[in-house]
Amino acid sequence: MFPQAILARAAAPCRAAARPSSSIFRAAAAMPLRAKLLPQQQPQSRMMSSSSFAHFNPCPNDDPEDVLFQSLYGLRTIELNRPSKLNALNGSMIRKIAPRLLEWSKSDMANVIVIKGAGRKGFCAGGDVQQLVEWNRDPTIDGPAKSAAYFAQEYKLNHLIATYNKPYIAFMDGFTMGGGVGLSIHAPFRIATENTVFSMPETTIGFFPDVGASFFLPRMAGEVGTWLALTSGQLKGVNAFYAGVATHYLHSSSLNALESRLAELRFKDYDQMSRRLEIVNDTIEEFVTGLPWEEPMAVAGEVRRAIDRCFGFDTVDEIMQALKEEEKNEVTGEWAMKTLNTLHLRSPTSVHVTLKQMRIGKTWSIAEAFKREHSIATKFMSYPDFNEGVTAKLVEKPRRVPMWQPASLERFAEKKDWKELVGSFFLVDDKGPKFNLLSEETYDKYPFKNFGVPTEEEVEQKVAEGKFKSRAEVLEHFVRERRQKQGVEVVVSEILLRKTKEGKKGLTWVYGEEAPGQQE
């Protein structure tokens, strides 16, 4: 069903074109000259060989202006420049961004990297999936193989960002979806604005959350990641910050000034990465102008409890049954009804595959996540739902309801071999050709922390220490630890009200459905 030849050819998206010489490539890409290397900043595992550039050789039809690069003192800026397409990411853009990052990683003149999008509406609204469908349906080429090659380049770039050796800042100003999430979510600094719309909308088009979603979504608090993944839910504006997707919230009018200030930063040669990140974090905090208090936390209180109740199961059928039961709740019944209706619009195959992905992805390292996702993405290119979903939702005008195969979640459950079908997306051929990243650097948890608001896990650990007698003491601790960072009081207060109970024995963490807030 899924040709093995796809994986073998995935590393050569422009195989039909003559490969440019290295000198031509460097001239076309306008690469900066290599600067003096800093061995103390470049562990051997991070050093990329010259062959790394061969993975991103330009193709004849690449647009020379779809990505713009700027250098100002120590700042290097990447600007996605397809505003009419909401800066949708394509292969041409990837083949420009990755080589630049590789060069900058070796330069002692490049201190800080900023990535942003042109126009007022989008940072990057996803990958150019319409192009992939055109390839998949073209009888004159091996379309699925060409699509798999696109994903190979994209995931190599995502992994490079996730393991990058310099401060990397993403301005998530506008639509940040799919491929745009891959360019931002793994960065140590992710800035949301009033224009941010975060989403992984893949189940809407018959695909699955990729670009490292296997790593970051299962690690979100409770079942929020599973809810976002299955429903293609959105987090808008400051709520991307509250949920931990963004590390900072700034008004969009402050971004240009922040960019200029970042260009002025100077690091000492002996400053370790941790120190450089601290300096960048302090710089971003200089431009904080307050939170929009008229926008409440969207994923909080009873809705957040309902998400954990309903999306904590390991089968789609159990989740659907839980949502039907939740409809009886006076507070969250309407939310449950809308969520049920939403799931019925998604690709049944995508929903089932995505749920399994969320459950096993939490055990994958960052490198393994990208490797496994490439295998899954390759299989989806030969599955009918992807072509149908993109065509119905993005290509045809007016848009129509996709004709999924199977047609509904109920029909999917009736298939005798549905478990085998879902499992086939996760099969790994150990004897076949392997998808290799630019380096084998990996980790099980993001190496940077304390730049965003405290996580629910951090609050739970602090309560479990037993040193604090009240919520107020815990809140004071985190506000002081984060140096009065905006948003800390709002987020930690919500967690404490929802997950702790004060009593004579002190403060205790609430598990399951035990009612919080009651005095013993």
Coordinates of C-alpha atoms in Angstrom, one line a residue:
M1 CA 0.0 0.0 0.0
F2 CA 2.9 2.4 0.8
P3 CA 5.8 2.0 -1.7
Q4 CA 9.1 1.7 0.0
A5 CA 10.7 3.6 -2.9
I6 CA 9.3 6.8 -1.4
L7 CA 11.6 6.7 1.5
A8 CA 14.6 5.9 -0.6
R9 CA 14.1 8.9 -2.8
A10 CA 13.1 11.3 0.0
A11 CA 16.5 13.0 0.3
A12 CA 16.6 14.2 -3.4
P13 CA 13.6 16.5 -4.1
C14 CA 15.3 18.0 -7.2
R15 CA 16.8 14.8 -8.5
A16 CA 15.6 15.5 -12.1
A17 CA 17.6 18.8 -12.1
A18 CA 21.3 19.0 -12.5
R19 CA 22.9 19.6 -9.2
P20 CA 24.6 23.0 -9.0
S21 CA 28.2 23.2 -8.0
S22 CA 29.0 24.3 -4.5
S23 CA 30.3 27.6 -5.9
I24 CA 27.2 28.3 -7.9
F25 CA 25.1 27.4 -4.9
R26 CA 26.9 29.8 -2.6
A27 CA 26.6 32.6 -5.1
A28 CA 22.9 31.9 -5.6
A29 CA 22.1 31.8 -1.9
A30 CA 24.4 34.8 -1.2
M31 CA 25.9 33.1 1.8
P32 CA 28.1 35.1 4.2
L33 CA 31.7 34.3 4.4
R34 CA 32.6 31.8 7.1
A35 CA 33.9 33.6 10.2
K36 CA 36.3 32.3 12.9
L37 CA 35.0 29.2 14.5
L38 CA 34.3 29.1 18.3
P39 CA 35.0 25.5 19.3
Q40 CA 33.8 26.2 22.9
Q41 CA 30.4 26.9 21.5
Q42 CA 30.3 24.1 19.0
P43 CA 30.2 20.6 20.6
Q44 CA 31.3 18.0 18.2
S45 CA 27.8 16.5 18.0
R46 CA 26.5 19.9 16.7
M47 CA 29.1 20.4 14.0
M48 CA 27.6 20.0 10.6
S49 CA 29.7 18.7 7.7
S50 CA 29.8 20.4 4.4
S51 CA 27.6 17.6 3.1
S52 CA 24.7 19.0 5.1
F53 CA 24.3 21.8 2.5
A54 CA 23.7 19.1 -0.2
H55 CA 20.4 18.3 1.5
F56 CA 19.2 21.8 0.5
N57 CA 20.5 22.4 -3.0
P58 CA 18.3 24.9 -4.8
C59 CA 15.9 23.8 -7.5
P60 CA 15.5 25.6 -10.9
N61 CA 12.1 27.0 -10.1
D62 CA 12.8 28.3 -6.6
D63 CA 11.5 31.8 -6.0
P64 CA 14.6 34.0 -5.2
E65 CA 12.5 36.4 -3.0
D66 CA 10.2 34.1 -0.9
V67 CA 12.6 34.5 2.1
L68 CA 14.4 37.7 2.9
F69 CA 17.5 37.8 5.1
Q70 CA 18.9 40.8 7.0
S71 CA 22.0 41.4 9.1
L72 CA 22.3 44.2 11.6
Y73 CA 25.3 44.0 13.9
G74 CA 24.9 40.7 15.7
L75 CA 21.3 40.1 14.7
R76 CA 20.3 37.8 11.8
T77 CA 16.7 38.1 10.6
I78 CA 14.8 35.6 8.5
E79 CA 11.6 37.0 7.0
L80 CA 9.1 34.7 5.3
N81 CA 8.0 36.6 2.3
R82 CA 4.8 35.1 0.8
P83 CA 2.2 37.4 2.4
S84 CA -0.4 36.6 -0.3
K85 CA -0.2 33.0 0.8
L86 CA 0.0 33.9 4.5
N87 CA 3.7 32.9 4.2
A88 CA 2.9 29.2 3.7
L89 CA 6.1 27.2 3.8
N90 CA 7.3 25.5 0.7
G91 CA 10.5 23.7 -0.4
S92 CA 12.0 26.8 -1.9
M93 CA 11.8 28.6 1.4
I94 CA 13.2 25.6 3.3
R95 CA 16.2 25.4 0.9
K96 CA 17.1 29.0 1.8
I97 CA 16.5 29.0 5.5
A98 CA 18.4 25.8 6.5
P99 CA 21.7 26.7 4.8
R100 CA 21.6 30.1 6.4
L101 CA 21.1 28.7 9.8
L102 CA 24.0 26.3 9.2
E103 CA 26.3 29.1 8.2
W104 CA 25.2 31.3 11.1
S105 CA 25.8 28.5 13.6
K106 CA 29.5 28.6 12.8
S107 CA 29.9 32.4 12.8
D108 CA 31.0 34.4 15.8
M109 CA 29.5 37.5 14.2
A110 CA 25.9 36.0 14.4
N111 CA 24.6 36.4 18.0
V112 CA 20.8 36.2 17.8
I113 CA 18.4 34.8 15.2
V114 CA 14.9 36.2 14.6
I115 CA 12.3 34.6 12.3
K116 CA 9.2 36.5 11.3
G117 CA 6.6 36.8 8.6
A118 CA 5.9 39.5 6.1
G119 CA 2.5 41.1 6.0
R120 CA -0.1 41.8 8.7
K121 CA -1.9 38.5 8.9
G122 CA 0.4 35.6 9.1
F123 CA 3.7 34.5 10.6
C124 CA 3.3 31.2 8.6
A125 CA -0.1 29.6 8.1
G126 CA 1.3 26.1 7.4
G127 CA 3.0 24.1 4.7
D128 CA 2.1 24.6 1.0
V129 CA -0.1 21.4 1.0
Q130 CA -1.8 22.3 -2.3
Q131 CA 1.6 21.8 -4.0
L132 CA 1.9 18.4 -2.4
V133 CA -1.6 17.4 -3.7
E134 CA -0.6 18.5 -7.3
W135 CA 2.5 16.3 -7.1
N136 CA 0.5 13.3 -5.6
R137 CA -2.0 13.4 -8.5
D138 CA 0.5 14.1 -11.3
P139 CA 0.7 10.8 -13.4
T140 CA 4.0 11.9 -15.0
I141 CA 6.0 11.8 -11.8
D142 CA 6.2 9.8 -8.6
G143 CA 4.2 12.3 -6.6
P144 CA 4.2 10.7 -3.2
A145 CA 8.0 10.3 -3.4
K146 CA 8.4 14.0 -4.2
S147 CA 6.0 14.9 -1.3
A148 CA 8.0 12.7 1.0
A149 CA 11.2 14.5 -0.1
Y150 CA 9.6 17.8 0.9
F151 CA 8.8 16.5 4.4
A152 CA 12.4 15.2 4.7
Q153 CA 13.8 18.7 4.1
E154 CA 11.2 20.3 6.4
Y155 CA 11.8 18.0 9.3
K156 CA 15.6 18.3 9.0
L157 CA 15.1 22.1 9.3
N158 CA 12.7 21.7 12.3
H159 CA 15.3 19.5 14.0
L160 CA 18.0 22.0 13.3
I161 CA 16.0 24.7 14.9
A162 CA 15.2 22.4 17.9
T163 CA 18.9 21.8 18.5
Y164 CA 20.2 25.1 17.4
N165 CA 23.3 26.5 19.2
K166 CA 22.3 30.2 19.2
P167 CA 19.4 32.1 20.7
Y168 CA 16.5 31.8 18.2
I169 CA 13.4 33.9 18.5
A170 CA 10.1 33.4 16.7
F171 CA 7.7 36.3 16.2
M172 CA 4.4 34.4 16.1
D173 CA 2.6 37.5 14.9
G174 CA -0.5 36.3 13.0
F175 CA -1.5 32.8 11.8
T176 CA 1.0 30.2 13.2
M177 CA -0.2 26.9 12.0
G178 CA 1.3 23.6 10.8
G179 CA 4.6 24.3 9.1
G180 CA 4.7 27.6 10.9
V181 CA 4.5 25.8 14.2
G182 CA 7.6 23.8 13.2
L183 CA 9.5 27.0 12.6
S184 CA 8.6 28.4 16.1
I185 CA 7.5 25.9 18.7
H186 CA 10.9 24.3 19.3
A187 CA 12.6 27.7 19.8
P188 CA 13.6 28.9 23.3
F189 CA 11.7 32.2 22.7
R190 CA 8.3 32.3 21.1
I191 CA 6.5 35.6 21.1
A192 CA 2.8 35.8 20.8
T193 CA 0.9 39.0 20.0
E194 CA -2.7 40.1 19.8
N195 CA -2.7 38.8 16.3
T196 CA -1.5 35.2 17.0
V197 CA -3.7 32.3 16.0
F198 CA -2.0 29.0 16.9
S199 CA -3.3 25.7 15.6
M200 CA -2.3 22.3 14.3
P201 CA -5.2 21.9 11.8
E202 CA -4.1 18.7 10.2
T203 CA -7.1 16.5 11.0
T204 CA -9.2 19.0 9.1
I205 CA -7.4 18.1 5.8
G206 CA -6.8 14.3 6.4
F207 CA -3.3 14.5 7.8
F208 CA -1.7 14.3 11.3
P209 CA 0.0 16.9 13.5
D210 CA 3.6 16.8 12.4
V211 CA 6.7 19.1 12.5
G212 CA 7.5 17.7 16.0
A213 CA 4.0 17.7 17.3
S214 CA 4.6 14.2 18.5
F215 CA 7.0 15.8 21.0
F216 CA 5.4 19.0 22.1
L217 CA 1.7 18.3 22.2
P218 CA 1.8 15.2 24.5
R219 CA 4.0 17.3 26.9
M220 CA 1.4 20.0 27.3
A221 CA -0.5 20.1 30.5
G222 CA -3.1 17.5 31.1
E223 CA -5.0 16.6 27.9
V224 CA -4.8 20.0 26.3
G225 CA -2.4 18.7 23.6
T226 CA -4.6 15.8 22.7
W227 CA -7.6 18.1 22.5
L228 CA -5.7 20.5 20.2
A229 CA -4.5 17.7 18.1
L230 CA -7.8 15.8 17.5
T231 CA -10.0 18.9 17.1
S232 CA -7.5 21.2 15.3
G233 CA -8.4 23.7 18.0
Q234 CA -7.1 27.2 18.1
L235 CA -5.4 29.3 20.7
K236 CA -5.7 33.0 19.9
G237 CA -3.7 36.0 21.1
V238 CA -2.7 35.9 24.8
N239 CA -4.2 32.4 25.2
A240 CA -1.2 31.0 23.3
F241 CA 0.9 32.5 26.0
Y242 CA -1.3 31.3 28.9
A243 CA -1.2 27.7 27.5
G244 CA 2.6 27.7 27.3
V245 CA 2.8 27.7 23.5
A246 CA 4.4 31.1 23.6
T247 CA 7.0 32.1 26.2
H248 CA 6.2 35.9 26.0
Y249 CA 3.3 38.1 25.1
L250 CA 4.0 41.5 23.4
H251 CA 1.9 43.9 21.5
S252 CA 2.8 43.8 17.8
S253 CA 3.7 47.4 17.8
S254 CA 6.7 46.6 20.0
L255 CA 8.3 44.0 17.7
N256 CA 10.3 46.4 15.5
A257 CA 11.8 48.1 18.5
L258 CA 12.6 44.7 20.1
E259 CA 14.4 43.7 16.9
S260 CA 16.5 46.8 16.9
R261 CA 17.4 46.2 20.6
L262 CA 18.4 42.6 20.0
A263 CA 20.8 43.8 17.3
E264 CA 22.7 45.8 20.0
L265 CA 23.3 42.7 22.2
R266 CA 26.9 41.7 22.8
F267 CA 28.0 38.5 24.3
K268 CA 31.3 37.7 25.9
D269 CA 33.2 34.9 24.1
Y270 CA 33.1 32.7 27.1
D271 CA 29.4 33.2 27.8
Q272 CA 27.7 29.8 27.7
M273 CA 24.4 29.2 25.9
S274 CA 22.5 29.4 29.1
R275 CA 23.9 32.9 29.9
R276 CA 23.2 34.1 26.4
L277 CA 19.6 33.0 26.6
E278 CA 19.2 34.8 29.9
I279 CA 20.4 38.0 28.3
V280 CA 18.0 37.6 25.5
N281 CA 15.1 36.9 27.9
D282 CA 15.8 40.0 29.9
T283 CA 15.9 42.0 26.7
I284 CA 12.5 40.7 25.6
E285 CA 11.0 41.5 29.0
E286 CA 12.0 45.2 28.5
F287 CA 9.3 45.4 25.9
V288 CA 6.4 43.9 27.9
T289 CA 3.5 46.3 27.9
G290 CA 0.9 44.3 29.9
L291 CA -1.7 41.7 29.2
P292 CA -5.2 42.3 27.6
W293 CA -7.2 41.8 30.7
E294 CA -10.4 41.8 28.7
E295 CA -9.4 38.4 27.2
P296 CA -9.9 35.7 29.9
M297 CA -8.1 32.4 29.9
A298 CA -9.9 30.2 27.3
V299 CA -8.6 26.9 28.6
A300 CA -9.2 27.2 32.3
G301 CA -11.6 26.2 35.1
E302 CA -14.5 23.9 34.2
V303 CA -13.6 23.7 30.5
R304 CA -10.1 22.7 31.3
R305 CA -11.4 20.0 33.7
A306 CA -13.8 18.8 31.0
I307 CA -10.8 18.5 28.5
D308 CA -8.9 16.3 31.0
R309 CA -12.0 14.2 31.7
C310 CA -13.0 13.6 28.1
F311 CA -9.6 13.4 26.2
G312 CA -7.8 11.2 28.7
F313 CA -8.8 8.0 27.1
D314 CA -6.8 5.8 24.7
T315 CA -9.6 5.1 22.1
V316 CA -11.6 7.5 20.1
D317 CA -14.8 5.7 21.0
E318 CA -14.2 6.3 24.7
I319 CA -13.5 10.0 24.0
M320 CA -16.8 10.3 22.1
Q321 CA -18.7 8.6 24.8
A322 CA -17.2 10.9 27.4
L323 CA -18.2 13.9 25.4
K324 CA -21.7 12.7 25.1
E325 CA -21.9 12.3 28.9
E326 CA -20.3 15.7 29.3
E327 CA -23.2 17.2 27.3
K328 CA -25.4 16.7 30.4
N329 CA -23.2 19.1 32.4
E330 CA -24.8 22.4 32.9
V331 CA -21.6 24.3 32.7
T332 CA -19.7 22.5 30.0
G333 CA -22.5 20.9 28.0
E334 CA -22.4 23.4 25.2
W335 CA -18.7 23.0 24.9
A336 CA -19.0 19.2 24.7
M337 CA -21.7 19.4 22.0
K338 CA -19.5 21.7 19.8
T339 CA -16.5 19.5 20.4
L340 CA -18.5 16.4 19.3
N341 CA -19.7 18.2 16.2
T342 CA -16.2 19.3 15.4
L343 CA -14.8 15.7 15.7
H344 CA -17.4 14.5 13.3
L345 CA -16.1 16.9 10.7
R346 CA -12.5 15.6 10.9
S347 CA -11.0 12.8 8.9
P348 CA -11.8 9.6 10.9
T349 CA -8.5 8.0 9.9
S350 CA -6.6 11.2 11.0
V351 CA -8.4 11.3 14.3
H352 CA -7.5 7.7 15.1
V353 CA -3.9 8.0 14.0
T354 CA -3.4 11.2 15.8
L355 CA -4.7 9.8 19.1
K356 CA -2.3 6.9 18.9
Q357 CA 0.5 9.5 18.0
M358 CA -0.3 11.5 21.2
R359 CA -0.1 8.4 23.4
I360 CA 3.2 7.0 22.2
G361 CA 4.8 10.3 21.2
K362 CA 5.4 11.2 24.8
T363 CA 8.0 8.5 24.9
W364 CA 9.9 9.7 21.9
S365 CA 13.0 11.9 22.0
I366 CA 13.0 15.0 19.8
A367 CA 15.1 13.2 17.1
E368 CA 12.9 10.1 17.2
A369 CA 9.8 12.2 16.8
F370 CA 10.9 13.7 13.5
K371 CA 12.1 10.3 12.2
R372 CA 8.8 8.6 13.1
E373 CA 6.8 11.5 11.7
H374 CA 8.5 11.3 8.4
S375 CA 7.5 7.6 8.1
I376 CA 3.9 8.5 9.0
A377 CA 3.8 11.5 6.6
T378 CA 5.1 9.3 3.8
K379 CA 2.3 6.9 4.3
F380 CA -0.4 9.6 4.4
M381 CA 0.8 10.7 0.9
S382 CA -0.5 7.4 -0.5
Y383 CA -3.7 7.5 1.6
P384 CA -6.8 9.1 -0.1
D385 CA -7.9 11.4 2.8
F386 CA -5.0 13.8 2.4
N387 CA -5.6 14.6 -1.3
E388 CA -9.4 14.8 -0.7
G389 CA -9.2 17.0 2.4
V390 CA -6.8 19.5 0.9
T391 CA -8.9 19.7 -2.3
A392 CA -12.2 20.1 -0.5
K393 CA -11.1 22.6 2.1
L394 CA -8.4 24.6 0.3
V395 CA -8.5 24.1 -3.5
E396 CA -12.2 24.0 -4.6
K397 CA -14.4 27.1 -4.5
P398 CA -16.8 27.1 -2.8
R399 CA -15.4 24.8 -0.1
R400 CA -17.2 21.6 0.5
V401 CA -17.4 18.8 3.0
P402 CA -14.6 16.2 2.3
M403 CA -15.6 12.7 1.4
W404 CA -13.5 10.8 3.8
Q405 CA -12.7 7.1 3.6
P406 CA -14.2 5.7 5.8
A407 CA -16.9 8.4 5.7
S408 CA -17.4 8.8 9.5
L409 CA -16.1 7.9 12.9
E410 CA -18.9 5.4 13.2
R411 CA -18.1 3.8 9.9
F412 CA -14.4 3.7 10.9
A413 CA -15.3 1.8 14.1
E414 CA -17.3 -0.7 12.0
K415 CA -14.2 -1.8 10.1
K416 CA -12.9 -5.1 11.4
D417 CA -9.3 -4.2 10.6
W418 CA -9.4 -0.6 11.9
K419 CA -6.7 -1.3 14.5
E420 CA -4.4 -2.8 11.8
L421 CA -5.0 0.2 9.6
V422 CA -4.1 2.7 12.4
G423 CA -1.1 0.5 13.3
S424 CA 0.2 0.4 9.7
F425 CA 1.0 4.1 9.9
F426 CA 3.4 3.5 12.8
L427 CA 5.2 0.4 11.3
V428 CA 8.9 1.0 10.8
D429 CA 10.9 -1.0 8.2
D430 CA 14.2 -1.6 10.0
K431 CA 15.6 -3.2 6.8
G432 CA 14.7 -0.4 4.5
P433 CA 16.4 2.9 3.9
K434 CA 16.5 5.2 6.9
F435 CA 15.6 8.9 7.1
N436 CA 18.6 10.7 8.7
L437 CA 18.6 14.1 10.3
L438 CA 21.5 16.6 9.9
S439 CA 22.8 15.5 13.3
E440 CA 21.9 12.9 15.9
E441 CA 21.6 15.5 18.7
T442 CA 18.5 14.8 20.8
Y443 CA 16.8 15.2 24.2
D444 CA 13.8 14.0 26.0
K445 CA 12.8 17.4 27.5
Y446 CA 13.3 20.8 26.1
P447 CA 16.7 22.0 27.4
F448 CA 15.5 25.6 28.0
K449 CA 13.1 26.4 30.8
N450 CA 11.8 29.3 33.0
F451 CA 11.3 31.6 30.1
G452 CA 7.6 31.1 29.9
V453 CA 5.0 30.9 32.6
P454 CA 5.2 28.0 35.0
T455 CA 3.8 24.7 33.9
E456 CA 1.2 22.6 35.7
E457 CA 3.9 20.0 36.4
E458 CA 6.2 22.6 38.0
V459 CA 3.4 23.8 40.3
E460 CA 2.5 20.2 41.3
Q461 CA 6.1 19.5 42.1
K462 CA 6.3 22.5 44.3
V463 CA 3.1 21.7 46.1
A464 CA 4.3 18.1 46.6
E465 CA 7.4 19.4 48.5
G466 CA 5.1 20.1 51.4
K467 CA 6.8 23.4 52.3
F468 CA 3.8 25.6 51.6
K469 CA 0.7 25.9 53.7
S470 CA -1.4 28.0 51.3
R471 CA -1.9 28.9 47.7
A472 CA -0.7 32.4 48.4
E473 CA 2.7 31.1 49.5
V474 CA 3.1 29.0 46.3
L475 CA 2.0 31.9 44.1
E476 CA 4.4 34.2 45.9
H477 CA 7.2 31.7 45.2
F478 CA 6.6 31.5 41.5
V479 CA 6.2 35.3 41.1
R480 CA 9.5 35.8 42.9
E481 CA 11.2 33.0 41.0
R482 CA 10.1 34.4 37.6
R483 CA 11.0 37.9 38.7
Q484 CA 7.5 39.3 38.5
K485 CA 7.1 38.1 34.9
Q486 CA 3.7 39.1 33.5
G487 CA 1.2 36.3 33.3
V488 CA 2.7 34.2 36.1
E489 CA 0.1 35.3 38.7
V490 CA -2.8 34.6 36.3
V491 CA -1.6 31.2 35.2
V492 CA -0.4 29.9 38.6
S493 CA -3.6 31.2 40.3
E494 CA -5.8 29.2 37.9
I495 CA -3.8 26.1 38.4
L496 CA -3.9 26.4 42.2
L497 CA -7.7 27.0 42.2
R498 CA -8.3 24.0 40.0
K499 CA -5.8 21.5 41.3
T500 CA -5.2 22.2 45.0
K501 CA -7.1 22.1 48.3
E502 CA -6.3 24.1 51.4
G503 CA -6.8 22.6 54.8
K504 CA -5.5 22.1 58.4
K505 CA -2.8 19.8 57.1
G506 CA -1.7 22.4 54.6
L507 CA -1.9 22.5 50.8
T508 CA -2.6 19.3 48.9
W509 CA -2.7 18.5 45.2
V510 CA -6.1 17.3 43.9
Y511 CA -6.2 14.2 41.7
G512 CA -9.1 12.9 39.6
E513 CA -12.5 14.5 40.3
E514 CA -12.0 15.4 43.9
A515 CA -13.5 18.9 44.4
P516 CA -10.8 21.5 44.9
G517 CA -10.9 24.5 47.1
Q518 CA -12.7 22.8 50.0
Q519 CA -11.5 23.3 53.6
E520 CA -10.9 20.2 55.6

